[in-house]
GROMACS .gro file of C-alpha atoms in nm:
model
  304
    1MET     CA    1  -6.863   8.349  -0.846
    2ARG     CA    2  -6.954   8.093  -0.581
    3CYS     CA    3  -7.130   7.878  -0.845
    4ALA     CA    4  -6.827   7.899  -1.069
    5HIS     CA    5  -6.600   7.785  -0.785
    6LEU     CA    6  -6.834   7.497  -0.705
    7PHE     CA    7  -6.839   7.390  -1.071
    8LEU     CA    8  -6.458   7.387  -1.082
    9ALA     CA    9  -6.434   7.192  -0.759
   10LEU     CA   10  -6.675   6.929  -0.886
   11MET     CA   11  -6.476   6.892  -1.206
   12ILE     CA   12  -6.149   6.842  -1.018
   13CYS     CA   13  -6.296   6.598  -0.766
   14GLY     CA   14  -6.434   6.369  -1.028
   15SER     CA   15  -6.721   6.540  -1.212
   16PHE     CA   16  -7.083   6.564  -1.106
   17ALA     CA   17  -7.255   6.352  -0.845
   18SER     CA   18  -7.474   6.192  -1.115
   19ALA     CA   19  -7.164   6.039  -1.278
   20ALA     CA   20  -7.063   5.710  -1.118
   21LEU     CA   21  -6.702   5.670  -1.014
   22PRO     CA   22  -6.560   5.339  -1.143
   23GLU     CA   23  -6.468   5.090  -0.873
   24PRO     CA   24  -6.122   4.936  -0.909
   25PRO     CA   25  -6.172   4.560  -0.950
   26PRO     CA   26  -6.009   4.296  -0.727
   27MET     CA   27  -5.700   4.143  -0.887
   28PRO     CA   28  -5.656   3.797  -0.729
   29ARG     CA   29  -5.420   3.537  -0.871
   30ARG     CA   30  -5.567   3.394  -1.188
   31VAL     CA   31  -5.439   3.101  -1.392
   32ILE     CA   32  -5.489   3.140  -1.766
   33THR     CA   33  -5.482   2.879  -2.043
   34PRO     CA   34  -5.592   2.877  -2.406
   35SER     CA   35  -5.965   2.825  -2.432
   36THR     CA   36  -6.076   2.465  -2.480
   37ASN     CA   37  -6.394   2.594  -2.641
   38GLU     CA   38  -6.399   2.758  -2.980
   39LEU     CA   39  -6.404   3.133  -2.938
   40ARG     CA   40  -6.705   3.245  -3.138
   41GLY     CA   41  -6.576   3.486  -3.396
   42THR     CA   42  -6.327   3.528  -3.677
   43GLN     CA   43  -5.954   3.598  -3.661
   44ILE     CA   44  -5.775   3.765  -3.952
   45VAL     CA   45  -5.404   3.853  -3.970
   46LEU     CA   46  -5.347   4.192  -4.133
   47THR     CA   47  -5.012   4.344  -4.231
   48ASP     CA   48  -4.892   4.699  -4.274
   49ARG     CA   49  -4.545   4.724  -4.426
   50GLY     CA   50  -4.409   4.424  -4.238
   51THR     CA   51  -4.594   4.476  -3.909
   52ASN     CA   52  -4.854   4.207  -3.846
   53PHE     CA   53  -5.156   4.236  -3.619
   54THR     CA   54  -5.465   4.026  -3.556
   55LEU     CA   55  -5.819   4.147  -3.618
   56PHE     CA   56  -6.085   3.962  -3.419
   57LEU     CA   57  -6.451   3.991  -3.511
   58PRO     CA   58  -6.675   3.858  -3.233
   59HIS     CA   59  -6.994   3.673  -3.310
   60GLY     CA   60  -7.260   3.935  -3.381
   61TRP     CA   61  -7.014   4.214  -3.459
   62THR     CA   62  -7.211   4.338  -3.761
   63ASN     CA   63  -7.489   4.450  -3.528
   64VAL     CA   64  -7.271   4.729  -3.389
   65MET     CA   65  -7.119   4.854  -3.715
   66SER     CA   66  -7.203   5.211  -3.813
   67SER     CA   67  -7.045   5.537  -3.917
   68ASN     CA   68  -6.934   5.570  -3.552
   69THR     CA   69  -6.784   5.226  -3.496
   70VAL     CA   70  -6.576   5.161  -3.184
   71LEU     CA   71  -6.259   4.956  -3.227
   72PHE     CA   72  -6.061   4.804  -2.939
   73ALA     CA   73  -5.682   4.778  -2.967
   74HIS     CA   74  -5.458   4.584  -2.730
   75PHE     CA   75  -5.078   4.595  -2.720
   76HIS     CA   76  -4.862   4.312  -2.581
   77THR     CA   77  -4.988   3.966  -2.496
   78ILE     CA   78  -5.039   3.664  -2.711
   79ALA     CA   79  -5.342   3.712  -2.936
   80TRP     CA   80  -5.549   3.425  -2.792
   81PHE     CA   81  -5.542   3.577  -2.447
   82ALA     CA   82  -5.652   3.926  -2.552
   83ILE     CA   83  -5.929   3.766  -2.755
   84GLN     CA   84  -6.039   3.554  -2.457
   85GLU     CA   85  -6.065   3.866  -2.241
   86HIS     CA   86  -6.263   4.043  -2.513
   87VAL     CA   87  -6.507   3.751  -2.528
   88ARG     CA   88  -6.515   3.718  -2.147
   89ARG     CA   89  -6.647   4.072  -2.114
   90ASP     CA   90  -6.902   3.999  -2.388
   91ALA     CA   91  -6.772   4.275  -2.614
   92LYS     CA   92  -6.925   4.284  -2.964
   93GLU     CA   93  -6.695   4.545  -3.115
   94PRO     CA   94  -6.397   4.446  -3.333
   95LEU     CA   95  -6.060   4.402  -3.162
   96ILE     CA   96  -5.706   4.435  -3.296
   97VAL     CA   97  -5.419   4.274  -3.109
   98PHE     CA   98  -5.049   4.356  -3.138
   99ALA     CA   99  -4.816   4.080  -3.018
  100LEU     CA  100  -4.489   4.218  -3.152
  101GLY     CA  101  -4.238   4.065  -2.911
  102GLU     CA  102  -4.050   4.173  -2.601
  103GLY     CA  103  -3.935   4.518  -2.492
  104SER     CA  104  -4.097   4.859  -2.519
  105SER     CA  105  -3.874   4.957  -2.813
  106THR     CA  106  -4.024   4.665  -3.009
  107TYR     CA  107  -4.364   4.829  -2.970
  108ARG     CA  108  -4.242   5.185  -3.007
  109ALA     CA  109  -4.046   5.146  -3.330
  110PRO     CA  110  -4.331   5.067  -3.574
  111PHE     CA  111  -4.535   5.362  -3.450
  112THR     CA  112  -4.263   5.621  -3.493
  113ASP     CA  113  -4.413   5.626  -3.844
  114PRO     CA  114  -4.692   5.880  -3.776
  115ASN     CA  115  -4.906   5.740  -4.058
  116ARG     CA  116  -4.889   5.371  -3.965
  117PHE     CA  117  -5.183   5.362  -3.724
  118THR     CA  118  -5.402   5.550  -3.973
  119ARG     CA  119  -5.313   5.297  -4.240
  120MET     CA  120  -5.390   5.011  -4.003
  121ILE     CA  121  -5.732   5.153  -3.922
  122ALA     CA  122  -5.800   5.184  -4.296
  123LEU     CA  123  -5.707   4.815  -4.334
  124VAL     CA  124  -5.955   4.727  -4.060
  125GLU     CA  125  -6.232   4.934  -4.216
  126SER     CA  126  -6.172   4.768  -4.552
  127GLU     CA  127  -6.181   4.422  -4.395
  128LEU     CA  128  -6.505   4.498  -4.211
  129LYS     CA  129  -6.673   4.602  -4.533
  130LYS     CA  130  -6.550   4.289  -4.711
  131ARG     CA  131  -6.716   4.083  -4.438
  132GLY     CA  132  -7.058   4.240  -4.433
  133ALA     CA  133  -7.033   4.585  -4.274
  134ALA     CA  134  -7.220   4.869  -4.442
  135ALA     CA  135  -7.036   5.078  -4.700
  136GLU     CA  136  -7.044   5.384  -4.472
  137THR     CA  137  -6.884   5.199  -4.179
  138ARG     CA  138  -6.583   5.375  -4.035
  139VAL     CA  139  -6.387   5.361  -3.711
  140ALA     CA  140  -6.470   5.678  -3.521
  141HIS     CA  141  -6.349   5.583  -3.171
  142ILE     CA  142  -6.067   5.362  -3.048
  143ASP     CA  143  -6.033   5.217  -2.699
  144VAL     CA  144  -5.671   5.118  -2.626
  145SER     CA  145  -5.522   4.888  -2.365
  146SER     CA  146  -5.165   4.776  -2.309
  147PHE     CA  147  -4.973   4.551  -2.077
  148SER     CA  148  -4.611   4.585  -1.969
  149ALA     CA  149  -4.392   4.677  -2.270
  150GLY     CA  150  -4.695   4.756  -2.485
  151TYR     CA  151  -4.692   5.112  -2.352
  152GLY     CA  152  -4.410   5.181  -2.600
  153ALA     CA  153  -4.667   5.189  -2.882
  154VAL     CA  154  -4.928   5.383  -2.686
  155ARG     CA  155  -4.672   5.647  -2.586
  156GLU     CA  156  -4.605   5.712  -2.954
  157LEU     CA  157  -4.974   5.725  -3.043
  158VAL     CA  158  -5.067   5.987  -2.783
  159GLN     CA  159  -4.814   6.220  -2.946
  160GLN     CA  160  -4.976   6.191  -3.291
  161PRO     CA  161  -5.269   6.430  -3.350
  162ALA     CA  162  -5.480   6.189  -3.559
  163ALA     CA  163  -5.439   5.903  -3.311
  164PHE     CA  164  -5.493   6.133  -3.012
  165GLN     CA  165  -5.822   6.251  -3.159
  166SER     CA  166  -5.953   5.903  -3.238
  167ILE     CA  167  -5.851   5.737  -2.910
  168ARG     CA  168  -6.139   5.759  -2.664
  169ARG     CA  169  -6.012   5.553  -2.368
  170ILE     CA  170  -5.673   5.424  -2.257
  171VAL     CA  171  -5.615   5.147  -2.004
  172LEU     CA  172  -5.252   5.084  -1.904
  173LEU     CA  173  -5.213   4.758  -1.710
  174ASP     CA  174  -4.887   4.790  -1.515
  175SER     CA  175  -4.771   4.942  -1.839
  176MET     CA  176  -4.576   5.263  -1.801
  177TYR     CA  177  -4.203   5.285  -1.747
  178ALA     CA  178  -3.940   5.549  -1.811
  179SER     CA  179  -3.570   5.613  -1.814
  180LEU     CA  180  -3.417   5.773  -1.506
  181GLU     CA  181  -3.307   6.134  -1.484
  182LEU     CA  182  -2.931   6.189  -1.489
  183GLU     CA  183  -2.749   6.402  -1.234
  184GLU     CA  184  -2.480   6.648  -1.343
  185ASN     CA  185  -2.214   6.394  -1.244
  186GLY     CA  186  -2.368   6.136  -1.474
  187SER     CA  187  -2.525   5.923  -1.200
  188THR     CA  188  -2.895   5.840  -1.200
  189ASN     CA  189  -3.156   5.908  -0.935
  190ARG     CA  190  -3.501   5.754  -0.899
  191ARG     CA  191  -3.686   6.032  -1.079
  192PRO     CA  192  -3.850   5.922  -1.407
  193LEU     CA  193  -3.719   6.111  -1.708
  194ALA     CA  194  -3.945   6.416  -1.734
  195ALA     CA  195  -3.972   6.401  -2.113
  196GLN     CA  196  -4.109   6.047  -2.094
  197ILE     CA  197  -4.377   6.146  -1.842
  198ASP     CA  198  -4.469   6.473  -2.013
  199VAL     CA  199  -4.593   6.297  -2.328
  200TRP     CA  200  -4.882   6.147  -2.127
  201ILE     CA  201  -4.994   6.476  -1.973
  202PRO     CA  202  -5.215   6.611  -2.257
  203PHE     CA  203  -5.422   6.291  -2.264
  204ALA     CA  204  -5.434   6.276  -1.883
  205ARG     CA  205  -5.553   6.636  -1.860
  206ALA     CA  206  -5.814   6.572  -2.128
  207ALA     CA  207  -5.936   6.285  -1.908
  208VAL     CA  208  -5.953   6.515  -1.605
  209ARG     CA  209  -6.173   6.745  -1.812
  210GLY     CA  210  -6.395   6.450  -1.904
  211GLU     CA  211  -6.302   6.453  -2.274
  212LYS     CA  212  -6.113   6.122  -2.262
  213THR     CA  213  -6.073   5.831  -2.019
  214PHE     CA  214  -5.731   5.731  -1.884
  215VAL     CA  215  -5.680   5.444  -1.638
  216PHE     CA  216  -5.336   5.338  -1.517
  217THR     CA  217  -5.324   5.036  -1.285
  218HIS     CA  218  -4.986   4.953  -1.138
  219SER     CA  219  -4.805   4.719  -0.901
  220GLN     CA  220  -4.520   4.778  -0.656
  221VAL     CA  221  -4.266   4.570  -0.852
  222PRO     CA  222  -3.927   4.743  -0.816
  223THR     CA  223  -3.688   4.803  -1.106
  224ARG     CA  224  -3.320   4.895  -1.114
  225ALA     CA  225  -3.216   5.039  -1.449
  226TYR     CA  226  -3.535   5.232  -1.522
  227ALA     CA  227  -3.828   5.390  -1.340
  228SER     CA  228  -4.092   5.143  -1.221
  229SER     CA  229  -4.462   5.166  -1.293
  230PHE     CA  230  -4.535   5.296  -0.940
  231GLU     CA  231  -4.263   5.561  -0.975
  232CYS     CA  232  -4.412   5.670  -1.308
  233ALA     CA  233  -4.761   5.681  -1.155
  234ALA     CA  234  -4.637   5.902  -0.871
  235ALA     CA  235  -4.462   6.136  -1.115
  236LEU     CA  236  -4.769   6.155  -1.339
  237ALA     CA  237  -4.995   6.230  -1.042
  238VAL     CA  238  -4.775   6.524  -0.943
  239ARG     CA  239  -4.762   6.661  -1.299
  240VAL     CA  240  -5.137   6.634  -1.345
  241GLY     CA  241  -5.208   6.777  -0.999
  242VAL     CA  242  -5.390   6.485  -0.836
  243GLU     CA  243  -5.318   6.321  -0.503
  244MET     CA  244  -5.278   5.948  -0.451
  245LYS     CA  245  -5.474   5.860  -0.136
  246ASN     CA  246  -5.462   5.545   0.075
  247VAL     CA  247  -5.765   5.319   0.047
  248ALA     CA  248  -5.885   5.174   0.378
  249THR     CA  249  -5.872   4.797   0.410
  250ASN     CA  250  -6.216   4.637   0.368
  251SER     CA  251  -6.360   4.957   0.223
  252LEU     CA  252  -6.381   4.793  -0.121
  253PRO     CA  253  -6.364   4.432  -0.241
  254ALA     CA  254  -6.035   4.514  -0.418
  255THR     CA  255  -5.869   4.592  -0.084
  256ARG     CA  256  -5.933   4.243   0.055
  257ASP     CA  257  -5.714   4.032  -0.171
  258PRO     CA  258  -5.436   3.878   0.040
  259ASN     CA  259  -5.174   3.904  -0.234
  260PHE     CA  260  -5.246   4.207  -0.451
  261PRO     CA  261  -5.480   4.442  -0.262
  262LEU     CA  262  -5.573   4.788  -0.380
  263LEU     CA  263  -5.356   5.025  -0.174
  264ARG     CA  264  -5.402   5.377  -0.312
  265ARG     CA  265  -5.601   5.557  -0.577
  266ALA     CA  266  -5.643   5.896  -0.740
  267ASP     CA  267  -5.949   5.991  -0.943
  268ALA     CA  268  -6.019   6.322  -1.117
  269GLY     CA  269  -6.285   6.342  -1.383
  270ARG     CA  270  -6.209   6.041  -1.603
  271PHE     CA  271  -5.846   6.012  -1.499
  272HIS     CA  272  -5.777   5.719  -1.265
  273LEU     CA  273  -5.460   5.587  -1.101
  274TRP     CA  274  -5.509   5.259  -0.914
  275SER     CA  275  -5.217   5.126  -0.711
  276TYR     CA  276  -5.213   4.757  -0.613
  277GLY     CA  277  -4.980   4.561  -0.386
  278GLY     CA  278  -4.731   4.296  -0.489
  279GLU     CA  279  -4.363   4.303  -0.576
  280ASP     CA  280  -4.309   3.986  -0.780
  281ALA     CA  281  -4.374   3.859  -1.132
  282GLN     CA  282  -4.723   3.740  -1.041
  283ALA     CA  283  -4.807   4.088  -0.914
  284HIS     CA  284  -4.714   4.223  -1.257
  285LEU     CA  285  -4.904   3.956  -1.450
  286THR     CA  286  -5.223   3.984  -1.246
  287HIS     CA  287  -5.297   4.323  -1.402
  288VAL     CA  288  -5.336   4.196  -1.756
  289ARG     CA  289  -5.514   3.884  -1.631
  290HIS     CA  290  -5.793   4.114  -1.517
  291LEU     CA  291  -5.820   4.312  -1.839
  292ALA     CA  292  -6.186   4.221  -1.874
  293GLU     CA  293  -6.265   4.336  -1.520
  294VAL     CA  294  -6.102   4.676  -1.570
  295TRP     CA  295  -6.304   4.741  -1.885
  296ARG     CA  296  -6.618   4.622  -1.706
  297ALA     CA  297  -6.552   4.867  -1.421
  298LEU     CA  298  -6.546   5.152  -1.672
  299ASP     CA  299  -6.850   5.027  -1.862
  300GLU     CA  300  -7.052   4.986  -1.543
  301ALA     CA  301  -6.968   5.344  -1.447
  302GLY     CA  302  -7.101   5.470  -1.778
  303GLY     CA  303  -6.771   5.452  -1.962
  304ARG     CA  304  -6.589   5.668  -1.711
   0.00000   0.00000   0.00000
């Protein structure tokens, strides 16, 4: 019984000692501009029933194609930026980018069709084979990231069994919001709408068990008409049963940034909530501007 209790405790605290815990990266201010150098790779615009997305094939991508191909998918930012981040982290896997416009509903609406993402993956597989991938190539695992309103698409996908199964890792970059709960008198309070938090729980719990990876970085930017990212993070932590703990200044490089320091974190298995300072637009934008660093942190910890 004692061994069983120890095993459970290790699982809840973040898995076994041999598994490295990812270190939240620093998120200093970072100016971005379109690359002045040609990004080595190929960009193809694909369309599924009126919804366009960009497929990027990095230089050397055919070397990683197999029957268990990994595909990266990013929701919300202009395509050139997501591609730059993909190249900056020296990723060789294919990437698809969704730049659908503004507002979470813009990203949610196309994916209320439960078959759309499956069709899009089939389009990608077909394009890979046209461009030199082996006939048996298929997308077996998908790593998803989103910024800001892009969570609207991801929130739909985690509710769809086929997408849930194929998605291996999720990174939300200041990218979860929710409506506010209504009181009986019709007024709102600052509690995120439970139904819009609950949809994330199965994936989060799978991450706690080590079956998936789920990272949610968030700022302290306040909102009025809807629940902020930090309010959603707090609600999700409670529902999953993890505790956000303060991170001591100077204990990690990420805590030393004068503008957007790491303030709190919660880690359980492969579920990670990382809370950074900052209450303005730049605090929000800095999360996506360090997309490459967040993926690197996971990769350096063995994909955790």
